[in-house]
PDB file of C-alpha atoms and ligand atoms in Angstrom:
ATOM      1  CA  MET A   1      64.078 -19.212  79.574  1.00  0.00           C
ATOM      2  CA  LYS A   2      64.170 -17.509  83.053  1.00  0.00           C
ATOM      3  CA  VAL A   3      61.689 -19.288  85.314  1.00  0.00           C
ATOM      4  CA  SER A   4      60.061 -17.329  88.410  1.00  0.00           C
ATOM      5  CA  LEU A   5      58.832 -20.371  90.725  1.00  0.00           C
ATOM      6  CA  SER A   6      55.263 -20.120  91.766  1.00  0.00           C
ATOM      7  CA  ILE A   7      55.289 -21.811  95.268  1.00  0.00           C
ATOM      8  CA  LEU A   8      51.111 -21.392  96.006  1.00  0.00           C
ATOM      9  CA  THR A   9      50.725 -24.883  95.198  1.00  0.00           C
ATOM     10  CA  ALA A  10      53.670 -26.435  96.834  1.00  0.00           C
ATOM     11  CA  ASP A  11      52.859 -28.519 100.223  1.00  0.00           C
ATOM     12  CA  PHE A  12      53.083 -25.856 103.171  1.00  0.00           C
ATOM     13  CA  SER A  13      52.950 -28.347 105.918  1.00  0.00           C
ATOM     14  CA  ASP A  14      56.953 -29.341 104.748  1.00  0.00           C
ATOM     15  CA  PHE A  15      58.048 -26.737 102.539  1.00  0.00           C
ATOM     16  CA  LYS A  16      61.894 -27.176 102.794  1.00  0.00           C
ATOM     17  CA  ASN A  17      61.479 -30.801 101.467  1.00  0.00           C
ATOM     18  CA  SER A  18      58.536 -29.887  99.226  1.00  0.00           C
ATOM     19  CA  VAL A  19      60.264 -27.022  97.180  1.00  0.00           C
ATOM     20  CA  GLY A  20      63.478 -26.690  98.892  1.00  0.00           C
ATOM     21  CA  GLU A  21      65.979 -27.955  96.206  1.00  0.00           C
ATOM     22  CA  VAL A  22      63.781 -26.674  93.099  1.00  0.00           C
ATOM     23  CA  MET A  23      63.567 -22.959  94.766  1.00  0.00           C
ATOM     24  CA  LYS A  24      67.622 -22.832  94.986  1.00  0.00           C
ATOM     25  CA  ALA A  25      67.363 -24.299  90.943  1.00  0.00           C
ATOM     26  CA  SER A  26      64.715 -21.642  89.658  1.00  0.00           C
ATOM     27  CA  ASP A  27      65.921 -18.110  88.538  1.00  0.00           C
ATOM     28  CA  TYR A  28      63.522 -16.178  90.650  1.00  0.00           C
ATOM     29  CA  VAL A  29      60.916 -17.366  93.394  1.00  0.00           C
ATOM     30  CA  HIS A  30      57.404 -16.288  92.805  1.00  0.00           C
ATOM     31  CA  MET A  31      55.286 -15.165  95.576  1.00  0.00           C
ATOM     32  CA  ASP A  32      51.813 -15.097  95.323  1.00  0.00           C
ATOM     33  CA  ILE A  33      49.804 -12.719  97.707  1.00  0.00           C
ATOM     34  CA  MET A  34      46.171 -12.717  97.661  1.00  0.00           C
ATOM     35  CA  ASP A  35      43.591 -10.521  99.917  1.00  0.00           C
ATOM     36  CA  GLY A  36      40.389 -12.518  99.528  1.00  0.00           C
ATOM     37  CA  GLU A  37      39.007  -9.219  97.813  1.00  0.00           C
ATOM     38  CA  PHE A  38      40.694  -8.628  94.795  1.00  0.00           C
ATOM     39  CA  VAL A  39      40.827 -12.243  93.937  1.00  0.00           C
ATOM     40  CA  PRO A  40      38.262 -15.240  95.671  1.00  0.00           C
ATOM     41  CA  ASN A  41      40.829 -16.554  97.464  1.00  0.00           C
ATOM     42  CA  ILE A  42      43.786 -15.938 100.556  1.00  0.00           C
ATOM     43  CA  SER A  43      47.251 -17.031 100.486  1.00  0.00           C
ATOM     44  CA  ILE A  44      50.313 -16.037 102.331  1.00  0.00           C
ATOM     45  CA  GLY A  45      51.308 -12.800 104.048  1.00  0.00           C
ATOM     46  CA  PRO A  46      54.714 -10.679 104.508  1.00  0.00           C
ATOM     47  CA  ALA A  47      56.031 -13.043 107.672  1.00  0.00           C
ATOM     48  CA  PHE A  48      55.616 -16.254 105.876  1.00  0.00           C
ATOM     49  CA  VAL A  49      57.569 -14.443 102.592  1.00  0.00           C
ATOM     50  CA  LYS A  50      60.167 -13.439 104.965  1.00  0.00           C
ATOM     51  CA  SER A  51      60.793 -17.076 106.517  1.00  0.00           C
ATOM     52  CA  LEU A  52      61.246 -18.443 102.864  1.00  0.00           C
ATOM     53  CA  ARG A  53      64.351 -16.161 102.536  1.00  0.00           C
ATOM     54  CA  LYS A  54      66.163 -18.600 104.899  1.00  0.00           C
ATOM     55  CA  LEU A  55      65.687 -21.284 102.055  1.00  0.00           C
ATOM     56  CA  THR A  56      66.832 -19.294  99.210  1.00  0.00           C
ATOM     57  CA  ASP A  57      69.005 -16.485  97.868  1.00  0.00           C
ATOM     58  CA  LYS A  58      67.158 -16.202  94.500  1.00  0.00           C
ATOM     59  CA  PRO A  59      64.896 -12.895  93.660  1.00  0.00           C
ATOM     60  CA  PHE A  60      61.946 -12.913  94.912  1.00  0.00           C
ATOM     61  CA  ASP A  61      59.132 -12.010  92.344  1.00  0.00           C
ATOM     62  CA  THR A  62      56.319 -10.604  94.489  1.00  0.00           C
ATOM     63  CA  HIS A  63      53.093 -10.436  92.884  1.00  0.00           C
ATOM     64  CA  LEU A  64      50.441  -8.604  94.632  1.00  0.00           C
ATOM     65  CA  MET A  65      46.550  -9.646  93.918  1.00  0.00           C
ATOM     66  CA  ILE A  66      45.371  -7.159  96.630  1.00  0.00           C
ATOM     67  CA  ARG A  67      43.010  -4.028  96.462  1.00  0.00           C
ATOM     68  CA  HIS A  68      45.117  -1.910  98.567  1.00  0.00           C
ATOM     69  CA  PRO A  69      48.736  -2.545  97.104  1.00  0.00           C
ATOM     70  CA  GLN A  70      49.766   0.755  98.460  1.00  0.00           C
ATOM     71  CA  ASN A  71      49.033   0.000 102.126  1.00  0.00           C
ATOM     72  CA  TYR A  72      51.657  -3.143 102.023  1.00  0.00           C
ATOM     73  CA  ILE A  73      54.922  -2.297 100.003  1.00  0.00           C
ATOM     74  CA  LYS A  74      56.993  -1.368 102.877  1.00  0.00           C
ATOM     75  CA  GLU A  75      55.941  -5.046 104.277  1.00  0.00           C
ATOM     76  CA  PHE A  76      57.168  -6.880 101.568  1.00  0.00           C
ATOM     77  CA  VAL A  77      60.062  -4.835 100.737  1.00  0.00           C
ATOM     78  CA  ASP A  78      61.088  -5.650 104.085  1.00  0.00           C
ATOM     79  CA  ALA A  79      59.981  -9.127 103.566  1.00  0.00           C
ATOM     80  CA  GLY A  80      62.752  -9.292 101.272  1.00  0.00           C
ATOM     81  CA  SER A  81      61.373  -8.715  97.846  1.00  0.00           C
ATOM     82  CA  GLN A  82      63.458  -8.073  94.932  1.00  0.00           C
ATOM     83  CA  TYR A  83      60.291  -6.972  92.434  1.00  0.00           C
ATOM     84  CA  ILE A  84      57.365  -6.187  93.422  1.00  0.00           C
ATOM     85  CA  THR A  85      54.393  -6.242  90.725  1.00  0.00           C
ATOM     86  CA  PHE A  86      50.613  -5.252  91.879  1.00  0.00           C
ATOM     87  CA  HIS A  87      47.596  -5.254  89.316  1.00  0.00           C
ATOM     88  CA  ILE A  88      46.562  -2.308  87.458  1.00  0.00           C
ATOM     89  CA  GLU A  89      42.792  -3.179  88.011  1.00  0.00           C
ATOM     90  CA  ALA A  90      43.548  -2.686  92.092  1.00  0.00           C
ATOM     91  CA  ASP A  91      42.215   0.163  93.749  1.00  0.00           C
ATOM     92  CA  CYS A  92      45.299   2.950  93.897  1.00  0.00           C
ATOM     93  CA  ASN A  93      47.040   5.583  91.875  1.00  0.00           C
ATOM     94  CA  ALA A  94      49.434   3.309  89.727  1.00  0.00           C
ATOM     95  CA  LYS A  95      52.256   5.964  88.963  1.00  0.00           C
ATOM     96  CA  GLU A  96      52.177   6.759  92.922  1.00  0.00           C
ATOM     97  CA  VAL A  97      52.605   2.839  93.957  1.00  0.00           C
ATOM     98  CA  ILE A  98      55.325   2.390  91.239  1.00  0.00           C
ATOM     99  CA  ASP A  99      57.183   5.521  92.854  1.00  0.00           C
ATOM    100  CA  LEU A 100      56.693   4.112  96.063  1.00  0.00           C
ATOM    101  CA  ILE A 101      58.295   0.555  95.159  1.00  0.00           C
ATOM    102  CA  HIS A 102      60.989   2.373  93.553  1.00  0.00           C
ATOM    103  CA  SER A 103      61.680   4.619  96.761  1.00  0.00           C
ATOM    104  CA  TYR A 104      62.618   1.514  98.730  1.00  0.00           C
ATOM    105  CA  GLY A 105      65.755   0.883  95.966  1.00  0.00           C
ATOM    106  CA  ILE A 106      63.586  -2.290  94.429  1.00  0.00           C
ATOM    107  CA  LYS A 107      61.817  -3.201  90.988  1.00  0.00           C
ATOM    108  CA  ALA A 108      58.259  -2.075  90.355  1.00  0.00           C
ATOM    109  CA  GLY A 109      55.964  -4.452  88.209  1.00  0.00           C
ATOM    110  CA  ILE A 110      52.422  -4.149  86.899  1.00  0.00           C
ATOM    111  CA  SER A 111      49.958  -6.924  85.960  1.00  0.00           C
ATOM    112  CA  ILE A 112      47.039  -7.109  83.776  1.00  0.00           C
ATOM    113  CA  LYS A 113      44.207  -9.554  84.099  1.00  0.00           C
ATOM    114  CA  PRO A 114      43.156 -11.648  81.239  1.00  0.00           C
ATOM    115  CA  LYS A 115      40.431  -9.182  80.080  1.00  0.00           C
ATOM    116  CA  THR A 116      42.630  -6.055  80.187  1.00  0.00           C
ATOM    117  CA  PRO A 117      44.249  -4.699  77.422  1.00  0.00           C
ATOM    118  CA  VAL A 118      48.062  -4.002  77.062  1.00  0.00           C
ATOM    119  CA  LYS A 119      46.979  -0.113  76.292  1.00  0.00           C
ATOM    120  CA  VAL A 120      45.561   0.713  79.560  1.00  0.00           C
ATOM    121  CA  ILE A 121      49.077   0.742  80.684  1.00  0.00           C
ATOM    122  CA  GLU A 122      50.850   1.887  77.983  1.00  0.00           C
ATOM    123  CA  GLU A 123      51.492   5.447  79.405  1.00  0.00           C
ATOM    124  CA  LEU A 124      53.159   3.554  82.351  1.00  0.00           C
ATOM    125  CA  LEU A 125      55.711   1.486  80.293  1.00  0.00           C
ATOM    126  CA  PRO A 126      58.560   3.775  80.602  1.00  0.00           C
ATOM    127  CA  TYR A 127      58.817   3.586  84.683  1.00  0.00           C
ATOM    128  CA  LEU A 128      58.417  -0.236  84.912  1.00  0.00           C
ATOM    129  CA  ASP A 129      60.940  -3.184  85.320  1.00  0.00           C
ATOM    130  CA  MET A 130      58.527  -5.606  84.440  1.00  0.00           C
ATOM    131  CA  VAL A 131      54.911  -6.254  82.940  1.00  0.00           C
ATOM    132  CA  LEU A 132      53.158  -9.583  84.188  1.00  0.00           C
ATOM    133  CA  ILE A 133      50.824 -10.881  81.517  1.00  0.00           C
ATOM    134  CA  MET A 134      48.133 -12.988  83.215  1.00  0.00           C
ATOM    135  CA  SER A 135      47.288 -15.844  81.214  1.00  0.00           C
ATOM    136  CA  VAL A 136      44.573 -17.147  83.726  1.00  0.00           C
ATOM    137  CA  GLU A 137      42.242 -15.278  85.958  1.00  0.00           C
ATOM    138  CA  PRO A 138      44.063 -14.638  89.045  1.00  0.00           C
ATOM    139  CA  GLY A 139      43.200 -16.613  92.049  1.00  0.00           C
ATOM    140  CA  PHE A 140      44.337 -20.012  91.679  1.00  0.00           C
ATOM    141  CA  GLY A 141      46.848 -22.353  90.412  1.00  0.00           C
ATOM    142  CA  GLY A 142      46.806 -25.304  87.953  1.00  0.00           C
ATOM    143  CA  GLN A 143      44.469 -23.381  85.641  1.00  0.00           C
ATOM    144  CA  LYS A 144      44.501 -23.648  82.064  1.00  0.00           C
ATOM    145  CA  PHE A 145      46.595 -21.372  79.851  1.00  0.00           C
ATOM    146  CA  MET A 146      44.790 -18.506  78.058  1.00  0.00           C
ATOM    147  CA  PRO A 147      46.041 -18.132  74.435  1.00  0.00           C
ATOM    148  CA  ASN A 148      44.902 -14.437  74.267  1.00  0.00           C
ATOM    149  CA  SER A 149      47.602 -13.364  76.556  1.00  0.00           C
ATOM    150  CA  ILE A 150      50.199 -14.404  73.343  1.00  0.00           C
ATOM    151  CA  GLU A 151      49.002 -11.461  71.584  1.00  0.00           C
ATOM    152  CA  LYS A 152      49.466  -9.111  74.487  1.00  0.00           C
ATOM    153  CA  ALA A 153      53.334 -10.520  75.192  1.00  0.00           C
ATOM    154  CA  LYS A 154      54.213  -9.549  71.367  1.00  0.00           C
ATOM    155  CA  ARG A 155      52.813  -6.535  71.697  1.00  0.00           C
ATOM    156  CA  LEU A 156      54.636  -5.372  74.937  1.00  0.00           C
ATOM    157  CA  LYS A 157      57.694  -7.054  72.925  1.00  0.00           C
ATOM    158  CA  GLU A 158      56.914  -4.658  70.071  1.00  0.00           C
ATOM    159  CA  LEU A 159      56.772  -1.448  72.355  1.00  0.00           C
ATOM    160  CA  LYS A 160      59.472  -2.352  74.386  1.00  0.00           C
ATOM    161  CA  GLU A 161      61.685  -2.509  71.080  1.00  0.00           C
ATOM    162  CA  GLU A 162      60.262   0.781  69.568  1.00  0.00           C
ATOM    163  CA  PHE A 163      60.920   2.992  72.708  1.00  0.00           C
ATOM    164  CA  GLY A 164      63.799   1.321  74.505  1.00  0.00           C
ATOM    165  CA  TYR A 165      61.903   0.654  77.373  1.00  0.00           C
ATOM    166  CA  ASN A 166      63.556  -1.727  80.203  1.00  0.00           C
ATOM    167  CA  TYR A 167      60.563  -3.910  81.622  1.00  0.00           C
ATOM    168  CA  LEU A 168      61.048  -7.634  81.543  1.00  0.00           C
ATOM    169  CA  ILE A 169      58.010  -9.351  80.183  1.00  0.00           C
ATOM    170  CA  ASN A 170      56.796 -12.016  82.188  1.00  0.00           C
ATOM    171  CA  ILE A 171      53.803 -14.583  82.002  1.00  0.00           C
ATOM    172  CA  ASP A 172      51.781 -16.164  84.669  1.00  0.00           C
ATOM    173  CA  GLY A 173      49.358 -18.845  84.771  1.00  0.00           C
ATOM    174  CA  GLY A 174      49.143 -22.606  82.941  1.00  0.00           C
ATOM    175  CA  ILE A 175      52.976 -22.316  81.732  1.00  0.00           C
ATOM    176  CA  ASN A 176      54.096 -25.966  81.138  1.00  0.00           C
ATOM    177  CA  ASP A 177      55.958 -27.430  78.286  1.00  0.00           C
ATOM    178  CA  LYS A 178      53.095 -27.208  76.028  1.00  0.00           C
ATOM    179  CA  THR A 179      52.162 -23.498  76.212  1.00  0.00           C
ATOM    180  CA  LEU A 180      55.867 -21.961  76.550  1.00  0.00           C
ATOM    181  CA  PRO A 181      56.571 -22.513  73.110  1.00  0.00           C
ATOM    182  CA  GLN A 182      53.740 -20.741  71.979  1.00  0.00           C
ATOM    183  CA  VAL A 183      54.865 -17.427  73.978  1.00  0.00           C
ATOM    184  CA  LYS A 184      58.417 -17.829  74.653  1.00  0.00           C
ATOM    185  CA  ASP A 185      59.864 -15.594  71.844  1.00  0.00           C
ATOM    186  CA  TYR A 186      58.107 -12.405  73.304  1.00  0.00           C
ATOM    187  CA  LEU A 187      59.310 -13.118  77.063  1.00  0.00           C
ATOM    188  CA  ASP A 188      62.258 -12.476  79.343  1.00  0.00           C
ATOM    189  CA  LEU A 189      60.982 -14.980  82.026  1.00  0.00           C
ATOM    190  CA  ALA A 190      57.591 -17.081  82.638  1.00  0.00           C
ATOM    191  CA  VAL A 191      55.958 -18.203  85.948  1.00  0.00           C
ATOM    192  CA  SER A 192      55.622 -21.966  86.493  1.00  0.00           C
ATOM    193  CA  GLY A 193      53.803 -23.336  89.796  1.00  0.00           C
ATOM    194  CA  SER A 194      51.943 -26.548  89.284  1.00  0.00           C
ATOM    195  CA  PHE A 195      53.772 -27.677  86.123  1.00  0.00           C
ATOM    196  CA  VAL A 196      57.015 -27.814  88.322  1.00  0.00           C
ATOM    197  CA  CYS A 197      55.843 -27.881  92.002  1.00  0.00           C
ATOM    198  CA  ASN A 198      53.670 -30.735  91.602  1.00  0.00           C
ATOM    199  CA  ALA A 199      55.578 -33.101  89.161  1.00  0.00           C
ATOM    200  CA  GLU A 200      57.367 -36.202  90.270  1.00  0.00           C
ATOM    201  CA  ASP A 201      60.539 -34.625  88.884  1.00  0.00           C
ATOM    202  CA  GLN A 202      60.518 -31.289  90.089  1.00  0.00           C
ATOM    203  CA  ILE A 203      63.731 -30.549  88.795  1.00  0.00           C
ATOM    204  CA  ALA A 204      63.412 -32.292  85.522  1.00  0.00           C
ATOM    205  CA  ASN A 205      60.098 -29.995  84.377  1.00  0.00           C
ATOM    206  CA  LEU A 206      61.950 -26.902  85.600  1.00  0.00           C
ATOM    207  CA  LYS A 207      64.739 -27.978  83.289  1.00  0.00           C
ATOM    208  CA  LYS A 208      62.612 -28.540  80.431  1.00  0.00           C
ATOM    209  CA  LEU A 209      61.337 -24.843  80.910  1.00  0.00           C
ATOM    210  CA  GLN A 210      64.578 -23.319  81.615  1.00  0.00           C
ATOM    211  CA  GLU A 211      66.152 -25.134  78.080  1.00  0.00           C
ATOM    212  CA  MET A 212      63.609 -23.457  75.769  1.00  0.00           C
TER     213      MET A 212
HETATM  214  C1  DX5 B 301      47.344 -17.408  89.804  1.00  0.00           C
HETATM  215  C2  DX5 B 301      48.885 -16.930  90.280  1.00  0.00           C
HETATM  216  C3  DX5 B 301      50.040 -17.978  89.722  1.00  0.00           C
HETATM  217  C4  DX5 B 301      49.814 -19.121  89.998  1.00  0.00           C
HETATM  218  C5  DX5 B 301      50.597 -20.094  88.769  1.00  0.00           C
HETATM  219  O1  DX5 B 301      46.695 -16.195  90.460  1.00  0.00           O
HETATM  220  O2  DX5 B 301      49.334 -15.789  90.113  1.00  0.00           O
HETATM  221  O3  DX5 B 301      50.953 -17.550  90.177  1.00  0.00           O
HETATM  222  O4  DX5 B 301      50.258 -19.900  90.968  1.00  0.00           O
HETATM  223  O5  DX5 B 301      50.123 -21.186  88.700  1.00  0.00           O
HETATM  224  P1  DX5 B 301      50.426 -22.371  87.670  1.00  0.00           P
HETATM  225  O6  DX5 B 301      51.816 -22.313  86.782  1.00  0.00           O
HETATM  226  O7  DX5 B 301      50.003 -23.998  88.261  1.00  0.00           O
HETATM  227  O8  DX5 B 301      49.160 -21.830  86.741  1.00  0.00           O
HETATM  228 ZN1   ZN B 302      51.408 -15.048  90.307  1.00  0.00          ZN
END
């Protein structure tokens, strides 16, 4: 399994020592961007993402949990993102935002919150490079995995195979060595934050997921 490392729960006072090595061992680095409106939390912005570019050349999988993603695409492209994912529940024209992301020559993803069904994004699937299923309510790391996400992953895999779509199926929230086995058959990659970053041996926990 490919792992996208969420650095949200890392020690921000000493980033290089706290997650520098595990970022290099991960397959992607997942950047959680929160605006205090779309979700009840505020995290990091483009300047911070750009500074992390010095620590790794792994692809940045940027997850925008912001109300107006259309206004910040260029900033996160310039910060070094290879994938930008925004929420279907955001206040924007989703097809226009996908086209905007693609106009910069990078990959576009859509995320769905736990209460949003797959059918809401079905007509956008042909244009997507990634679908990010939220398996917790977005806003905070360290929450419990919601099993209703498993059916969504399964459905996305069925649609992908039936129509020959190209999107990667990704999942975000509460992923660890107990929850990933329940859903891994339907995924291309998985986000993991606290299970890896807050572990005594971060590389060992990352490997546990990568070896599944
Ligand atoms: C939640 C974020 C997640 C979170 C994952 O809103 O989108 O990426 O940091 O952290 P864990 O793996 O601890 O649930
Ligand atoms: Zn995320």
